[in-house]
mmCIF file of C-alpha atoms and ligand atoms in Angstrom:
data_model
loop_
_atom_site.group_PDB
_atom_site.id
_atom_site.type_symbol
_atom_site.label_atom_id
_atom_site.label_comp_id
_atom_site.label_asym_id
_atom_site.label_seq_id
_atom_site.Cartn_x
_atom_site.Cartn_y
_atom_site.Cartn_z
ATOM 1 C CA MET I 1 75.759 -188.853 30.014
ATOM 2 C CA LYS I 2 75.142 -189.659 26.343
ATOM 3 C CA ASP I 3 77.387 -188.391 23.562
ATOM 4 C CA LEU I 4 75.078 -186.311 21.390
ATOM 5 C CA SER I 5 77.842 -184.744 19.327
ATOM 6 C CA THR I 6 77.748 -184.894 15.551
ATOM 7 C CA LYS I 7 79.798 -183.594 12.655
ATOM 8 C CA TYR I 8 78.209 -181.222 10.192
ATOM 9 C CA LEU I 9 80.019 -179.264 7.442
ATOM 10 C CA GLY I 10 83.280 -180.359 9.031
ATOM 11 C CA LEU I 11 82.283 -178.660 12.288
ATOM 12 C CA THR I 12 81.920 -180.642 15.498
ATOM 13 C CA LEU I 13 78.576 -179.816 17.088
ATOM 14 C CA ARG I 14 77.669 -180.734 20.661
ATOM 15 C CA ASN I 15 74.304 -182.123 19.508
ATOM 16 C CA PRO I 16 72.247 -182.310 16.292
ATOM 17 C CA ILE I 17 69.815 -179.427 17.026
ATOM 18 C CA ILE I 18 70.594 -176.237 15.117
ATOM 19 C CA ALA I 19 68.487 -173.100 15.448
ATOM 20 C CA ALA I 20 67.312 -172.486 11.873
ATOM 21 C CA SER I 21 67.499 -169.134 10.169
ATOM 22 C CA SER I 22 64.607 -166.992 11.438
ATOM 23 C CA GLY I 23 63.858 -163.848 13.412
ATOM 24 C CA LEU I 24 65.135 -165.747 16.470
ATOM 25 C CA THR I 25 68.674 -165.718 15.103
ATOM 26 C CA ALA I 26 68.706 -162.054 14.130
ATOM 27 C CA SER I 27 70.166 -160.644 17.343
ATOM 28 C CA VAL I 28 73.096 -161.505 19.590
ATOM 29 C CA LYS I 29 70.796 -161.514 22.614
ATOM 30 C CA SER I 30 68.546 -164.225 21.292
ATOM 31 C CA ILE I 31 71.473 -166.197 19.862
ATOM 32 C CA LYS I 32 72.930 -166.259 23.403
ATOM 33 C CA THR I 33 69.598 -167.515 24.747
ATOM 34 C CA LEU I 34 69.538 -170.267 22.117
ATOM 35 C CA GLU I 35 73.067 -171.326 23.047
ATOM 36 C CA LYS I 36 72.162 -171.334 26.742
ATOM 37 C CA ASN I 37 69.244 -173.651 26.023
ATOM 38 C CA GLY I 38 71.348 -176.151 24.099
ATOM 39 C CA ALA I 39 71.305 -175.140 20.416
ATOM 40 C CA SER I 40 74.467 -176.582 18.903
ATOM 41 C CA ALA I 41 74.804 -173.897 16.202
ATOM 42 C CA VAL I 42 72.776 -171.045 14.775
ATOM 43 C CA VAL I 43 72.000 -170.143 11.199
ATOM 44 C CA LEU I 44 71.634 -166.393 11.154
ATOM 45 C CA LYS I 45 68.551 -164.701 9.733
ATOM 46 C CA SER I 46 69.162 -164.437 5.990
ATOM 47 C CA LEU I 47 70.571 -161.467 4.242
ATOM 48 C CA PHE I 48 68.752 -161.072 0.948
ATOM 49 C CA GLU I 49 70.507 -160.925 -2.393
ATOM 50 C CA GLU I 50 68.393 -157.878 -3.208
ATOM 51 C CA GLU I 51 69.800 -156.082 -0.151
ATOM 52 C CA ILE I 52 73.343 -156.656 -1.402
ATOM 53 C CA LEU I 53 72.481 -155.701 -4.977
ATOM 54 C CA SER I 54 70.548 -152.596 -4.064
ATOM 55 C CA GLU I 55 73.545 -151.282 -2.148
ATOM 56 C CA THR I 56 75.821 -152.110 -5.069
ATOM 57 C CA HIS I 57 73.505 -150.552 -7.653
ATOM 58 C CA TYR I 58 73.179 -147.476 -5.493
ATOM 59 C CA GLU I 59 76.941 -147.080 -5.575
ATOM 60 C CA ILE I 60 77.205 -147.579 -9.339
ATOM 61 C CA LYS I 61 74.435 -145.054 -9.952
ATOM 62 C CA ARG I 62 76.086 -142.528 -7.663
ATOM 63 C CA ALA I 63 79.435 -143.071 -9.383
ATOM 64 C CA GLU I 64 77.861 -142.652 -12.805
ATOM 65 C CA GLU I 65 76.307 -139.354 -11.758
ATOM 66 C CA ASP I 66 79.680 -138.147 -10.603
ATOM 67 C CA SER I 67 81.933 -138.283 -13.644
ATOM 68 C CA MET I 68 85.024 -137.590 -11.524
ATOM 69 C CA ILE I 69 84.450 -140.616 -9.407
ATOM 70 C CA TYR I 70 83.389 -142.634 -12.421
ATOM 71 C CA SER I 71 86.527 -141.868 -14.376
ATOM 72 C CA GLU I 72 88.575 -143.097 -11.465
ATOM 73 C CA LEU I 73 86.338 -146.010 -10.852
ATOM 74 C CA SER I 74 87.856 -149.322 -11.587
ATOM 75 C CA GLU I 75 84.929 -151.350 -12.671
ATOM 76 C CA THR I 76 85.904 -154.276 -10.543
ATOM 77 C CA LEU I 77 83.434 -155.398 -8.002
ATOM 78 C CA ASP I 78 86.136 -155.150 -5.363
ATOM 79 C CA TYR I 79 86.054 -151.410 -5.772
ATOM 80 C CA ILE I 80 82.292 -151.271 -5.568
ATOM 81 C CA ASP I 81 82.431 -153.562 -2.590
ATOM 82 C CA LEU I 82 84.736 -151.162 -0.741
ATOM 83 C CA HIS I 83 82.350 -148.342 -1.364
ATOM 84 C CA ILE I 84 79.176 -150.127 -0.561
ATOM 85 C CA LYS I 85 76.866 -148.025 1.533
ATOM 86 C CA GLU I 86 77.370 -149.098 5.088
ATOM 87 C CA ASP I 87 74.028 -149.637 6.787
ATOM 88 C CA ARG I 88 72.343 -152.975 6.280
ATOM 89 C CA LEU I 89 75.360 -154.928 5.132
ATOM 90 C CA ASN I 90 77.562 -153.666 7.951
ATOM 91 C CA GLU I 91 74.804 -154.436 10.363
ATOM 92 C CA TYR I 92 74.894 -158.030 9.140
ATOM 93 C CA LEU I 93 78.673 -158.247 9.334
ATOM 94 C CA ASN I 94 78.535 -156.813 12.850
ATOM 95 C CA LEU I 95 75.991 -159.419 13.840
ATOM 96 C CA ILE I 96 78.464 -162.105 12.757
ATOM 97 C CA ARG I 97 81.377 -160.438 14.595
ATOM 98 C CA GLU I 98 79.418 -159.840 17.789
ATOM 99 C CA ALA I 99 77.880 -163.295 17.804
ATOM 100 C CA LYS I 100 81.325 -164.825 17.354
ATOM 101 C CA LYS I 101 82.557 -162.856 20.386
ATOM 102 C CA GLU I 102 79.624 -163.780 22.580
ATOM 103 C CA VAL I 103 78.963 -167.446 21.890
ATOM 104 C CA LEU I 104 81.062 -170.583 21.535
ATOM 105 C CA ILE I 105 78.751 -172.452 19.174
ATOM 106 C CA PRO I 106 79.316 -172.140 15.410
ATOM 107 C CA VAL I 107 77.668 -169.217 13.666
ATOM 108 C CA ILE I 108 76.466 -169.994 10.160
ATOM 109 C CA ALA I 109 75.678 -167.003 7.974
ATOM 110 C CA SER I 110 72.812 -167.201 5.489
ATOM 111 C CA ILE I 111 72.078 -165.553 2.173
ATOM 112 C CA ASN I 112 68.724 -165.871 0.493
ATOM 113 C CA CYS I 113 69.329 -165.678 -3.235
ATOM 114 C CA ILE I 114 67.439 -166.026 -6.482
ATOM 115 C CA SER I 115 70.090 -165.410 -9.162
ATOM 116 C CA TYR I 116 73.811 -165.413 -9.862
ATOM 117 C CA GLU I 117 73.942 -161.671 -10.352
ATOM 118 C CA ASP I 118 76.864 -159.779 -8.839
ATOM 119 C CA TRP I 119 76.037 -160.259 -5.197
ATOM 120 C CA THR I 120 78.378 -163.211 -4.733
ATOM 121 C CA HIS I 121 81.481 -161.043 -4.126
ATOM 122 C CA PHE I 122 79.977 -160.066 -0.784
ATOM 123 C CA THR I 123 80.482 -163.583 0.558
ATOM 124 C CA SER I 124 84.182 -162.786 1.102
ATOM 125 C CA ARG I 125 83.152 -160.112 3.635
ATOM 126 C CA ILE I 126 81.050 -162.689 5.453
ATOM 127 C CA GLU I 127 84.052 -164.979 5.663
ATOM 128 C CA GLU I 128 86.293 -162.148 6.903
ATOM 129 C CA ALA I 129 83.747 -161.271 9.583
ATOM 130 C CA GLY I 130 84.308 -164.726 11.058
ATOM 131 C CA ALA I 131 81.320 -166.842 10.033
ATOM 132 C CA ASP I 132 82.035 -170.532 10.524
ATOM 133 C CA ALA I 133 80.085 -171.520 7.424
ATOM 134 C CA LEU I 134 77.714 -170.070 4.849
ATOM 135 C CA GLU I 135 74.271 -171.399 4.020
ATOM 136 C CA LEU I 136 72.800 -170.347 0.691
ATOM 137 C CA ASN I 137 69.056 -170.401 0.707
ATOM 138 C CA ILE I 138 68.541 -170.622 -3.042
ATOM 139 C CA PHE I 139 64.967 -169.567 -3.268
ATOM 140 C CA LEU I 140 63.820 -170.025 -6.830
ATOM 141 C CA ASN I 141 60.084 -170.013 -7.040
ATOM 142 C CA PRO I 142 58.605 -173.014 -8.868
ATOM 143 C CA ALA I 143 55.633 -170.772 -9.692
ATOM 144 C CA ASP I 144 57.883 -168.545 -11.806
ATOM 145 C CA PHE I 145 56.825 -169.276 -15.380
ATOM 146 C CA ASP I 146 59.552 -167.085 -16.874
ATOM 147 C CA ASN I 147 62.572 -168.777 -15.369
ATOM 148 C CA LYS I 148 63.684 -171.357 -17.905
ATOM 149 C CA GLU I 149 67.094 -171.911 -16.275
ATOM 150 C CA PHE I 150 65.818 -173.106 -12.927
ATOM 151 C CA GLU I 151 68.309 -175.894 -12.003
ATOM 152 C CA LYS I 152 71.219 -174.239 -13.808
ATOM 153 C CA VAL I 153 71.005 -171.220 -11.527
ATOM 154 C CA TYR I 154 71.753 -173.426 -8.510
ATOM 155 C CA PHE I 155 74.932 -174.791 -10.061
ATOM 156 C CA THR I 156 76.154 -171.372 -11.175
ATOM 157 C CA ILE I 157 75.599 -169.796 -7.770
ATOM 158 C CA ILE I 158 77.467 -172.632 -6.050
ATOM 159 C CA GLU I 159 80.353 -172.452 -8.511
ATOM 160 C CA LYS I 160 80.773 -168.711 -8.012
ATOM 161 C CA VAL I 161 80.546 -168.776 -4.221
ATOM 162 C CA THR I 162 82.809 -171.779 -3.672
ATOM 163 C CA GLN I 163 85.463 -170.048 -5.748
ATOM 164 C CA ILE I 164 85.357 -167.053 -3.422
ATOM 165 C CA VAL I 165 85.184 -168.475 0.101
ATOM 166 C CA GLN I 166 87.139 -171.143 1.958
ATOM 167 C CA ILE I 167 84.581 -171.683 4.716
ATOM 168 C CA PRO I 168 82.175 -174.594 4.222
ATOM 169 C CA VAL I 169 79.193 -173.790 2.037
ATOM 170 C CA SER I 170 75.822 -175.487 2.329
ATOM 171 C CA ILE I 171 72.638 -174.981 0.379
ATOM 172 C CA LYS I 172 69.048 -174.977 1.509
ATOM 173 C CA ILE I 173 66.687 -176.185 -1.160
ATOM 174 C CA SER I 174 63.003 -176.672 -1.698
ATOM 175 C CA LYS I 175 61.490 -179.945 -2.787
ATOM 176 C CA TYR I 176 60.199 -178.517 -6.055
ATOM 177 C CA PHE I 177 62.695 -179.833 -8.568
ATOM 178 C CA THR I 178 62.428 -181.876 -11.707
ATOM 179 C CA ARG I 179 63.917 -185.235 -10.750
ATOM 180 C CA LEU I 180 64.733 -184.172 -7.212
ATOM 181 C CA GLY I 181 66.890 -187.247 -6.510
ATOM 182 C CA LEU I 182 69.195 -186.787 -9.476
ATOM 183 C CA THR I 183 69.398 -183.022 -9.044
ATOM 184 C CA ALA I 184 70.179 -183.247 -5.326
ATOM 185 C CA ARG I 185 72.897 -185.811 -6.001
ATOM 186 C CA ALA I 186 74.454 -183.651 -8.715
ATOM 187 C CA LEU I 187 74.318 -180.606 -6.430
ATOM 188 C CA SER I 188 76.052 -182.572 -3.678
ATOM 189 C CA GLU I 189 78.959 -183.246 -6.039
ATOM 190 C CA THR I 190 79.749 -179.563 -6.614
ATOM 191 C CA GLY I 191 81.925 -179.035 -3.550
ATOM 192 C CA ILE I 192 79.211 -177.973 -1.121
ATOM 193 C CA LYS I 193 79.589 -179.502 2.313
ATOM 194 C CA GLY I 194 75.938 -179.749 3.246
ATOM 195 C CA MET I 195 72.364 -179.618 2.052
ATOM 196 C CA VAL I 196 69.327 -178.567 4.062
ATOM 197 C CA LEU I 197 66.089 -180.333 3.155
ATOM 198 C CA PHE I 198 63.742 -178.470 2.930
ATOM 199 C CA ASN I 199 63.101 -174.847 2.824
ATOM 200 C CA ARG I 200 59.448 -174.166 3.631
ATOM 201 C CA PHE I 201 57.496 -172.080 1.173
ATOM 202 C CA TYR I 202 54.874 -169.684 2.374
ATOM 203 C CA THR I 203 51.610 -171.283 1.245
ATOM 204 C CA PRO I 204 48.548 -169.062 0.837
ATOM 205 C CA ASP I 205 45.050 -170.247 1.717
ATOM 206 C CA ILE I 206 41.592 -169.317 0.435
ATOM 207 C CA ASP I 207 39.084 -167.611 2.694
ATOM 208 C CA ILE I 208 35.721 -169.067 1.541
ATOM 209 C CA GLU I 209 33.695 -166.288 3.220
ATOM 210 C CA LYS I 210 35.511 -163.466 1.483
ATOM 211 C CA MET I 211 36.351 -165.682 -1.505
ATOM 212 C CA GLU I 212 39.854 -164.351 -1.702
ATOM 213 C CA MET I 213 43.399 -165.488 -1.108
ATOM 214 C CA GLY I 214 44.336 -165.255 2.541
ATOM 215 C CA GLN I 215 47.366 -165.849 4.663
ATOM 216 C CA GLY I 216 48.552 -169.432 5.077
ATOM 217 C CA LYS I 217 50.241 -170.767 8.182
ATOM 218 C CA LEU I 218 53.468 -169.087 9.154
ATOM 219 C CA TYR I 219 54.555 -172.005 11.335
ATOM 220 C CA SER I 220 54.856 -175.626 10.309
ATOM 221 C CA ASN I 221 53.025 -178.539 11.892
ATOM 222 C CA PRO I 222 54.609 -181.939 12.651
ATOM 223 C CA GLU I 223 52.882 -183.731 9.728
ATOM 224 C CA GLU I 224 54.973 -181.626 7.371
ATOM 225 C CA SER I 225 58.093 -183.442 8.559
ATOM 226 C CA LEU I 226 57.180 -186.648 6.732
ATOM 227 C CA ASP I 227 58.147 -185.381 3.309
ATOM 228 C CA THR I 228 61.500 -184.260 4.712
ATOM 229 C CA LEU I 229 61.933 -187.655 6.375
ATOM 230 C CA ARG I 230 61.253 -189.472 3.124
ATOM 231 C CA TRP I 231 63.827 -187.475 1.196
ATOM 232 C CA ILE I 232 66.473 -187.653 3.895
ATOM 233 C CA ALA I 233 66.075 -191.445 3.807
ATOM 234 C CA ILE I 234 66.216 -191.557 0.010
ATOM 235 C CA LEU I 235 69.181 -189.235 -0.353
ATOM 236 C CA SER I 236 71.388 -189.930 2.649
ATOM 237 C CA SER I 237 73.229 -192.814 1.054
ATOM 238 C CA LYS I 238 73.302 -191.200 -2.385
ATOM 239 C CA VAL I 239 74.732 -187.731 -1.810
ATOM 240 C CA GLN I 240 78.325 -186.571 -1.301
ATOM 241 C CA CYS I 241 77.592 -184.068 1.471
ATOM 242 C CA ASP I 242 76.007 -183.889 4.923
ATOM 243 C CA LEU I 243 72.247 -183.586 5.182
ATOM 244 C CA SER I 244 70.381 -181.371 7.617
ATOM 245 C CA ALA I 245 66.644 -181.908 8.029
ATOM 246 C CA SER I 246 64.258 -179.006 8.289
ATOM 247 C CA THR I 247 60.476 -178.447 8.306
ATOM 248 C CA GLY I 248 58.020 -179.857 10.800
ATOM 249 C CA ILE I 249 60.566 -181.041 13.380
ATOM 250 C CA HIS I 250 58.917 -180.210 16.690
ATOM 251 C CA THR I 251 59.967 -182.879 19.198
ATOM 252 C CA GLY I 252 62.947 -184.973 20.219
ATOM 253 C CA ASN I 253 61.254 -187.961 18.582
ATOM 254 C CA ASP I 254 61.127 -186.077 15.273
ATOM 255 C CA VAL I 255 64.877 -185.471 15.587
ATOM 256 C CA ILE I 256 65.526 -189.178 16.239
ATOM 257 C CA LYS I 257 63.611 -190.125 13.077
ATOM 258 C CA MET I 258 65.629 -187.714 10.948
ATOM 259 C CA LEU I 259 68.894 -189.080 12.349
ATOM 260 C CA LEU I 260 67.798 -192.670 11.772
ATOM 261 C CA ALA I 261 67.027 -191.697 8.182
ATOM 262 C CA GLY I 262 70.548 -190.326 7.790
ATOM 263 C CA ALA I 263 70.506 -186.604 8.672
ATOM 264 C CA ARG I 264 73.533 -185.349 10.627
ATOM 265 C CA THR I 265 71.640 -182.394 12.066
ATOM 266 C CA VAL I 266 68.187 -180.809 12.124
ATOM 267 C CA GLN I 267 67.236 -177.159 11.853
ATOM 268 C CA ILE I 268 64.225 -175.939 13.799
ATOM 269 C CA ALA I 269 62.273 -172.686 13.844
ATOM 270 C CA SER I 270 58.485 -173.112 14.287
ATOM 271 C CA THR I 271 58.707 -175.119 17.487
ATOM 272 C CA LEU I 272 61.009 -172.483 18.977
ATOM 273 C CA TYR I 273 58.477 -169.770 18.161
ATOM 274 C CA ARG I 274 55.625 -171.871 19.572
ATOM 275 C CA ASN I 275 57.292 -173.343 22.654
ATOM 276 C CA GLY I 276 60.198 -171.018 23.437
ATOM 277 C CA PRO I 277 63.971 -171.629 23.292
ATOM 278 C CA ASP I 278 63.912 -173.873 26.374
ATOM 279 C CA HIS I 279 62.042 -176.431 24.283
ATOM 280 C CA ILE I 280 65.485 -177.467 23.008
ATOM 281 C CA VAL I 281 66.283 -178.727 26.521
ATOM 282 C CA ARG I 282 63.168 -180.932 26.429
ATOM 283 C CA MET I 283 63.972 -182.201 22.933
ATOM 284 C CA LEU I 284 67.512 -183.134 23.957
ATOM 285 C CA GLY I 285 66.109 -184.904 27.032
ATOM 286 C CA GLN I 286 63.788 -186.972 24.798
ATOM 287 C CA ILE I 287 66.712 -187.983 22.612
ATOM 288 C CA GLU I 288 68.794 -189.032 25.632
ATOM 289 C CA ASP I 289 65.905 -191.025 27.132
ATOM 290 C CA TRP I 290 65.368 -192.860 23.852
ATOM 291 C CA MET I 291 69.094 -193.587 23.541
ATOM 292 C CA GLU I 292 69.115 -194.967 27.079
ATOM 293 C CA LYS I 293 66.129 -197.194 26.285
ATOM 294 C CA LYS I 294 67.719 -198.464 23.068
ATOM 295 C CA GLY I 295 71.217 -198.872 24.484
ATOM 296 C CA PHE I 296 72.973 -196.256 22.377
ATOM 297 C CA ASN I 297 75.807 -194.222 23.865
ATOM 298 C CA SER I 298 76.419 -191.919 20.966
ATOM 299 C CA VAL I 299 74.373 -190.381 18.198
ATOM 300 C CA ASN I 300 76.826 -191.686 15.613
ATOM 301 C CA GLN I 301 75.767 -195.224 16.452
ATOM 302 C CA PHE I 302 72.357 -194.729 14.895
ATOM 303 C CA ILE I 303 72.686 -192.033 12.203
ATOM 304 C CA GLY I 304 71.403 -193.618 8.984
ATOM 305 C CA LYS I 305 70.381 -196.898 10.643
ATOM 306 C CA VAL I 306 66.954 -196.950 8.994
ATOM 307 C CA ASN I 307 67.752 -195.846 5.474
ATOM 308 C CA ALA I 308 68.769 -199.362 4.525
ATOM 309 C CA GLU I 309 65.617 -200.139 2.550
ATOM 310 C CA TYR I 310 66.171 -197.058 0.491
ATOM 311 C CA LYS I 311 69.807 -197.690 -0.197
ATOM 312 C CA ASP I 312 69.727 -199.861 -3.282
ATOM 313 C CA ASN I 313 66.605 -198.880 -5.093
ATOM 314 C CA PRO I 314 64.456 -196.206 -3.478
ATOM 315 C CA ALA I 315 62.003 -196.205 -6.373
ATOM 316 C CA ALA I 316 61.370 -199.946 -6.103
ATOM 317 C CA PHE I 317 60.967 -199.702 -2.323
ATOM 318 C CA GLU I 318 58.404 -196.919 -2.635
ATOM 319 C CA ARG I 319 56.543 -198.748 -5.400
ATOM 320 C CA MET I 320 56.295 -201.796 -3.143
ATOM 321 C CA GLN I 321 54.914 -199.754 -0.226
ATOM 322 C CA PHE I 322 52.420 -198.143 -2.555
ATOM 323 C CA MET I 323 51.253 -201.461 -3.926
ATOM 324 C CA LYS I 324 50.906 -202.940 -0.431
ATOM 325 C CA ASN I 325 48.423 -200.244 0.434
ATOM 326 C CA PHE I 326 46.588 -199.720 -2.799
ATOM 327 C CA SER I 327 46.540 -203.024 -4.608
ATOM 328 C CA ARG I 328 45.913 -206.664 -3.784
ATOM 329 C CA ILE I 329 49.527 -207.560 -4.543
ATOM 330 C CA GLY I 330 52.059 -208.058 -1.786
HETATM 331 C C1 FMN H 1 59.361 -166.380 11.100
HETATM 332 C C2 FMN H 1 60.294 -167.176 10.253
HETATM 333 C C3 FMN H 1 61.350 -166.541 9.598
HETATM 334 C C4 FMN H 1 62.200 -167.279 8.757
HETATM 335 N N1 FMN H 1 63.234 -166.642 8.118
HETATM 336 C C5 FMN H 1 64.097 -167.376 7.352
HETATM 337 C C6 FMN H 1 65.212 -166.773 6.718
HETATM 338 O O1 FMN H 1 65.465 -165.568 6.827
HETATM 339 N N2 FMN H 1 66.031 -167.560 5.965
HETATM 340 C C7 FMN H 1 65.830 -168.908 5.819
HETATM 341 O O2 FMN H 1 66.626 -169.583 5.159
HETATM 342 N N3 FMN H 1 64.780 -169.506 6.408
HETATM 343 C C8 FMN H 1 63.915 -168.782 7.148
HETATM 344 N N4 FMN H 1 62.858 -169.398 7.768
HETATM 345 C C9 FMN H 1 62.654 -170.856 7.521
HETATM 346 C C10 FMN H 1 63.244 -171.683 8.655
HETATM 347 O O3 FMN H 1 64.645 -171.519 8.722
HETATM 348 C C11 FMN H 1 62.916 -173.168 8.496
HETATM 349 O O4 FMN H 1 63.665 -173.717 7.407
HETATM 350 C C12 FMN H 1 61.446 -173.440 8.222
HETATM 351 O O5 FMN H 1 60.630 -172.628 9.054
HETATM 352 C C13 FMN H 1 61.112 -174.898 8.466
HETATM 353 O O6 FMN H 1 61.428 -175.282 9.772
HETATM 354 P P1 FMN H 1 60.305 -175.363 10.925
HETATM 355 O O7 FMN H 1 59.278 -176.318 10.468
HETATM 356 O O8 FMN H 1 61.041 -175.829 12.142
HETATM 357 O O9 FMN H 1 59.751 -173.997 11.093
HETATM 358 C C14 FMN H 1 61.997 -168.683 8.602
HETATM 359 C C15 FMN H 1 60.946 -169.307 9.285
HETATM 360 C C16 FMN H 1 60.109 -168.590 10.092
HETATM 361 C C17 FMN H 1 58.994 -169.307 10.817
#
């Protein structure tokens, strides 16, 4: 028996494969199935900032219409929070509570956010409901030409949320940053415990028959993992938090590569949709077979083993690889 356990966000996980936030983590039933098939933790389907704000705005509007209530209304968000319309938010809190009752693996809540508006107070309810950690999917769109604050929004959101909750906070980011290396390092120094690289943007395609924009691919393919692999290798020795790899990880071999590059965990969705939850069993088997072949007894023995070239000067290393292929030098 190999020791596949790893530490992520201060939590001890039985292996590095986490079920990523998706429709597959939106119900207790399917979370139980994922646990049964070996997932070491689940990131719940995201609650959207807009869902929190729309409930809050609804309450403010209702209070304003009712001058009696309004006159008594302390304007603190705590008050609004108490009076938030039940439905969607309670449903989410119940999902956390029920999942915590039914499974032993850690349950990581997820909020998809685009601003530091007054949704952050809700994170205390998530903590109270029993979530083991909170992942913030900060989803700023690089195609937004009006947002001049881009990077600053990330820092402000993190600052607000880490002041509210005690549970570990991680962020899930996209690769579209100015100076990704420097920004990721600075983000890692804010008190977050983990960073998920990368969120996958929905990419449209063009239908040349109709000559119009069509739907891109909902699920990733394995080639997409290479960009993630590159950045895990570049960042793993530079950042102050754990890294979790996401996008394009479909097999046990893909997991091994991410660990060698320095990730502590991976988060998978597309391969679970394509191959079913029992694919995790096969992936774990591949990892164990490889460990047996290479003489490793525990995952910790090889996490980060192949990021050495990147350690000192990633830019110089990449320049050298580039020149080897595209010039006569080297
Ligand atoms: C159908 C579907 C729903 C998803 N929903 C969410 C979500 O609510 N929140 C989130 O952070 N990521 C969401 N994701 C992104 C995944 O968590 C994951 O980061 C991404 O799909 C890349 O991993 P993969 O290549 O294994 O699919 C979703 C992905 C899929 C395919």
